[in-house]
Amino acid sequence: MRIDGRKYDEIRTVKITRNFIKHAEGSNLIEIGDTKVICTATIEDKVPQFLKDQKRGWITAEYAMIPRSALSRIARESSMGRIGGRTHEIQRLIGRALRSIVDLSLFGERTFWMDCDVIQADGGTRTASITGAYIALADAIDYAIKNGIIGRNPLKDYLAAVSVGIIKGEVVLDLCYAEDSQAEVDMNIVMTGSGNFVEIQGTAETVPFSKEHMDKMITLARKGISKLIEMQKIEIGKTSLIRID
């Protein structure tokens, strides 16, 4: 048994609270164990300069951790005058992951802003952000279709992410912070509903890992992501008119 009593192949309890932010076109609070992230989607009628007059849209993401989301206070990056390297890396990951499963030509010249704000961190904040942001994006797209902002559903697939790692030689799924801090290997995997990979981020923290361990981690991640995507299908199906072939 693990620190929190789970088996090696169990993800933490997942809870989604939809329409968490009143004014956003799509929003939710995603809770995975003790990690909690507010995900919102905002539609803006313009695109970055490099897409000007190209008749296609864009998805971009911003990510932040509020000061007491962690064990000790995190200084606001606005007070430091710059975005940190970790934040920059994570928000680029969220943006490109979401763009991978969307037909941007159906947006028109619009940007969908995805904001992921961590209010409590206990490991897996970037993977929770991707999983929750997908639902927020689907809700914003549903809003756009219902209100005549876009004509067709641009979503091509589902999308979710999970962490895997190696602790004391054992491959485990969905690491909490206590596990992540002692992991020999830490990996984040993003996949689509059809089982294709969007991104694999893996690092040997202390001990290099073998191909056999790599294969086990991918197999375990696939199992965890399939559960998250089933949850997404149920959530989106409750209220949305959009369908993904």
Coordinates of N, CA, C and O in Angstrom, one line a residue, residues 120-192:
Q120 N -4.8 24.7 -4.4 CA -4.2 23.8 -3.4 C -3.3 22.7 -4.2 O -3.9 22.1 -5.1
A121 N -2.1 22.6 -3.8 CA -1.2 21.7 -4.6 C -0.8 20.5 -3.7 O -0.3 20.7 -2.6
D122 N -1.0 19.3 -4.3 CA -0.5 18.1 -3.6 C -0.1 17.1 -4.7 O -0.4 16.0 -4.7
G123 N 0.7 17.7 -5.7 CA 1.2 16.8 -6.7 C 0.3 16.8 -7.9 O -0.9 16.8 -7.8
G124 N 0.9 16.7 -9.1 CA 0.1 16.6 -10.3 C -0.7 17.8 -10.7 O -1.8 17.7 -11.3
T125 N -0.2 19.0 -10.4 CA -1.0 20.2 -10.8 C -1.0 20.4 -12.3 O -2.1 20.9 -12.8
R126 N 0.0 20.1 -13.0 CA 0.0 20.3 -14.5 C -0.9 19.3 -15.1 O -1.6 19.7 -16.1
T127 N -0.9 18.1 -14.7 CA -1.8 17.1 -15.3 C -3.3 17.3 -14.9 O -4.1 17.2 -15.8
A128 N -3.5 17.8 -13.7 CA -4.9 18.1 -13.3 C -5.4 19.3 -14.2 O -6.5 19.4 -14.6
S129 N -4.5 20.3 -14.4 CA -4.8 21.5 -15.2 C -5.2 21.1 -16.6 O -6.2 21.6 -17.2
I130 N -4.5 20.2 -17.2 CA -4.8 19.8 -18.6 C -6.2 19.1 -18.6 O -7.0 19.3 -19.5
T131 N -6.4 18.1 -17.7 CA -7.6 17.4 -17.6 C -8.8 18.3 -17.4 O -9.9 18.2 -18.1
G132 N -8.7 19.3 -16.5 CA -9.8 20.2 -16.2 C -10.0 21.2 -17.3 O -11.1 21.6 -17.6
A133 N -8.8 21.7 -17.9 CA -8.9 22.7 -18.9 C -9.7 22.1 -20.1 O -10.4 22.9 -20.8
Y134 N -9.5 20.8 -20.4 CA -10.2 20.3 -21.5 C -11.7 20.4 -21.3 O -12.5 20.7 -22.3
I135 N -12.2 20.1 -20.1 CA -13.7 20.2 -19.9 C -14.1 21.7 -20.0 O -15.2 22.0 -20.6
A136 N -13.3 22.6 -19.5 CA -13.6 24.0 -19.6 C -13.7 24.5 -21.0 O -14.5 25.2 -21.5
L137 N -12.7 24.0 -21.8 CA -12.7 24.3 -23.3 C -13.9 23.7 -24.0 O -14.6 24.4 -24.8
A138 N -14.3 22.5 -23.6 CA -15.5 21.9 -24.2 C -16.8 22.7 -23.9 O -17.6 22.9 -24.7
D139 N -16.8 23.2 -22.7 CA -18.0 24.0 -22.3 C -18.0 25.3 -23.0 O -19.1 25.8 -23.4
A140 N -16.8 25.9 -23.2 CA -16.7 27.2 -23.9 C -17.1 27.0 -25.4 O -17.8 27.9 -26.0
I141 N -16.7 25.9 -26.0 CA -17.1 25.6 -27.4 C -18.6 25.4 -27.5 O -19.2 25.9 -28.4
D142 N -19.1 24.7 -26.5 CA -20.6 24.5 -26.5 C -21.3 25.8 -26.4 O -22.3 26.1 -27.1
Y143 N -20.8 26.7 -25.5 CA -21.4 28.1 -25.4 C -21.3 28.8 -26.8 O -22.3 29.5 -27.2
A144 N -20.1 28.7 -27.4 CA -19.9 29.4 -28.7 C -20.9 28.9 -29.8 O -21.4 29.7 -30.6
I145 N -21.1 27.6 -29.8 CA -22.0 27.0 -30.8 C -23.5 27.5 -30.5 O -24.2 27.9 -31.4
K146 N -23.9 27.4 -29.3 CA -25.2 27.7 -28.9 C -25.5 29.2 -29.2 O -26.7 29.6 -29.4
N147 N -24.5 30.0 -29.1 CA -24.7 31.5 -29.2 C -24.3 32.0 -30.6 O -24.1 33.2 -30.8
G148 N -24.0 31.1 -31.6 CA -23.8 31.4 -32.9 C -22.4 32.1 -33.1 O -22.2 32.7 -34.2
I149 N -21.5 31.9 -32.2 CA -20.1 32.5 -32.3 C -19.3 31.6 -33.3 O -18.5 32.2 -34.1
I150 N -19.4 30.3 -33.2 CA -18.8 29.4 -34.2 C -19.9 28.5 -34.7 O -20.9 28.2 -34.0
G151 N -19.7 27.9 -35.9 CA -20.7 27.2 -36.5 C -20.7 25.7 -36.3 O -21.7 25.0 -36.3
R152 N -19.4 25.1 -36.1 CA -19.3 23.7 -36.0 C -18.4 23.4 -34.8 O -17.5 24.2 -34.4
N153 N -18.5 22.1 -34.4 CA -17.7 21.7 -33.3 C -16.2 21.4 -33.7 O -16.0 20.5 -34.6
P154 N -15.2 22.1 -33.2 CA -13.9 21.9 -33.6 C -13.1 20.8 -32.9 O -12.0 20.5 -33.2
L155 N -13.7 20.3 -31.8 CA -13.0 19.3 -31.0 C -12.9 18.0 -31.8 O -13.9 17.4 -32.4
K156 N -11.7 17.4 -31.9 CA -11.4 16.2 -32.6 C -11.3 15.0 -31.7 O -11.4 13.8 -32.2
D157 N -11.0 15.2 -30.4 CA -10.8 14.1 -29.5 C -10.9 14.5 -28.1 O -10.9 15.7 -27.8
Y158 N -10.9 13.6 -27.2 CA -10.8 13.9 -25.8 C -9.3 14.1 -25.4 O -8.4 13.7 -26.2
L159 N -9.0 14.6 -24.2 CA -7.7 14.8 -23.8 C -7.6 14.8 -22.3 O -8.4 15.4 -21.6
A160 N -6.6 14.1 -21.8 CA -6.3 14.0 -20.3 C -4.9 13.7 -20.1 O -4.1 13.3 -21.0
A161 N -4.5 13.9 -18.8 CA -3.1 13.7 -18.5 C -3.0 13.2 -17.0 O -3.8 13.4 -16.2
V162 N -1.9 12.5 -16.8 CA -1.6 11.9 -15.5 C -0.1 11.7 -15.3 O 0.6 11.7 -16.2
S163 N 0.2 11.6 -14.0 CA 1.6 11.4 -13.7 C 1.9 9.9 -13.3 O 0.9 9.2 -12.9
V164 N 3.0 9.5 -13.6 CA 3.5 8.1 -13.2 C 4.9 8.3 -12.7 O 5.6 9.3 -12.9
G165 N 5.4 7.3 -11.9 CA 6.7 7.4 -11.4 C 7.2 6.1 -10.8 O 6.5 5.1 -10.8
I166 N 8.4 6.1 -10.4 CA 9.0 4.9 -9.8 C 9.5 5.3 -8.4 O 10.2 6.3 -8.2
I167 N 8.9 4.6 -7.4 CA 9.3 4.8 -6.0 C 9.8 3.5 -5.4 O 9.0 2.5 -5.4
K168 N 11.0 3.5 -4.9 CA 11.6 2.3 -4.4 C 11.5 1.1 -5.3 O 11.2 0.0 -4.9
G169 N 11.7 1.4 -6.6 CA 11.7 0.3 -7.6 C 10.3 0.0 -8.1 O 10.2 -0.8 -9.1
E170 N 9.3 0.5 -7.6 CA 7.9 0.2 -7.9 C 7.3 1.3 -8.8 O 7.4 2.5 -8.5
V171 N 6.7 0.9 -9.9 CA 6.0 1.8 -10.8 C 4.7 2.1 -10.2 O 3.9 1.2 -9.9
V172 N 4.3 3.4 -10.1 CA 3.1 3.8 -9.4 C 2.4 4.9 -10.3 O 3.0 5.6 -11.0
L173 N 1.1 5.0 -10.1 CA 0.3 5.9 -10.9 C -0.2 7.1 -10.1 O -0.6 6.9 -8.9
D174 N -0.2 8.3 -10.7 CA -0.8 9.5 -10.1 C -0.2 9.8 -8.7 O -0.8 9.6 -7.7
L175 N 1.0 10.4 -8.8 CA 1.8 10.6 -7.5 C 1.3 11.9 -6.8 O 1.0 12.9 -7.4
C176 N 1.1 11.7 -5.5 CA 0.8 12.9 -4.6 C 2.2 13.5 -4.3 O 3.2 13.0 -4.7
Y177 N 2.1 14.7 -3.6 CA 3.4 15.4 -3.4 C 4.4 14.6 -2.6 O 5.6 14.6 -2.9
A178 N 3.9 13.9 -1.6 CA 4.9 13.1 -0.7 C 5.6 12.1 -1.5 O 6.7 11.8 -1.3
E179 N 4.8 11.5 -2.5 CA 5.5 10.4 -3.3 C 6.4 11.1 -4.4 O 7.5 10.6 -4.6
D180 N 5.9 12.2 -5.0 CA 6.7 12.9 -6.0 C 8.1 13.3 -5.4 O 9.1 13.3 -6.1
S181 N 8.1 13.8 -4.2 CA 9.3 14.3 -3.6 C 10.4 13.2 -3.3 O 11.5 13.5 -3.1
Q182 N 9.9 12.0 -3.3 CA 10.9 10.9 -3.1 C 11.0 9.9 -4.3 O 11.7 8.9 -4.2
A183 N 10.4 10.3 -5.4 CA 10.4 9.4 -6.6 C 11.8 9.3 -7.2 O 12.5 10.3 -7.3
E184 N 12.1 8.2 -7.6 CA 13.4 8.0 -8.4 C 13.2 8.4 -9.8 O 14.2 8.9 -10.5
V185 N 12.0 8.3 -10.3 CA 11.6 8.7 -11.7 C 10.3 9.4 -11.6 O 9.4 8.9 -10.9
D186 N 10.1 10.5 -12.3 CA 8.9 11.2 -12.4 C 8.5 11.5 -13.8 O 9.4 11.9 -14.6
M187 N 7.3 11.2 -14.2 CA 6.9 11.3 -15.6 C 5.5 11.8 -15.7 O 4.6 11.4 -14.9
N188 N 5.2 12.7 -16.6 CA 3.9 13.2 -16.9 C 3.5 12.9 -18.4 O 4.3 13.1 -19.3
I189 N 2.4 12.3 -18.5 CA 2.0 11.8 -19.9 C 0.6 12.4 -20.2 O -0.3 12.3 -19.4
V190 N 0.5 12.9 -21.5 CA -0.7 13.5 -22.0 C -1.2 12.6 -23.2 O -0.4 12.3 -24.1
M191 N -2.4 12.2 -23.1 CA -2.9 11.3 -24.2 C -4.3 11.7 -24.6 O -5.0 12.4 -23.9
T192 N -4.7 11.3 -25.8 CA -6.0 11.5 -26.3 C -7.0 10.4 -26.0 O -6.5 9.3 -25.6

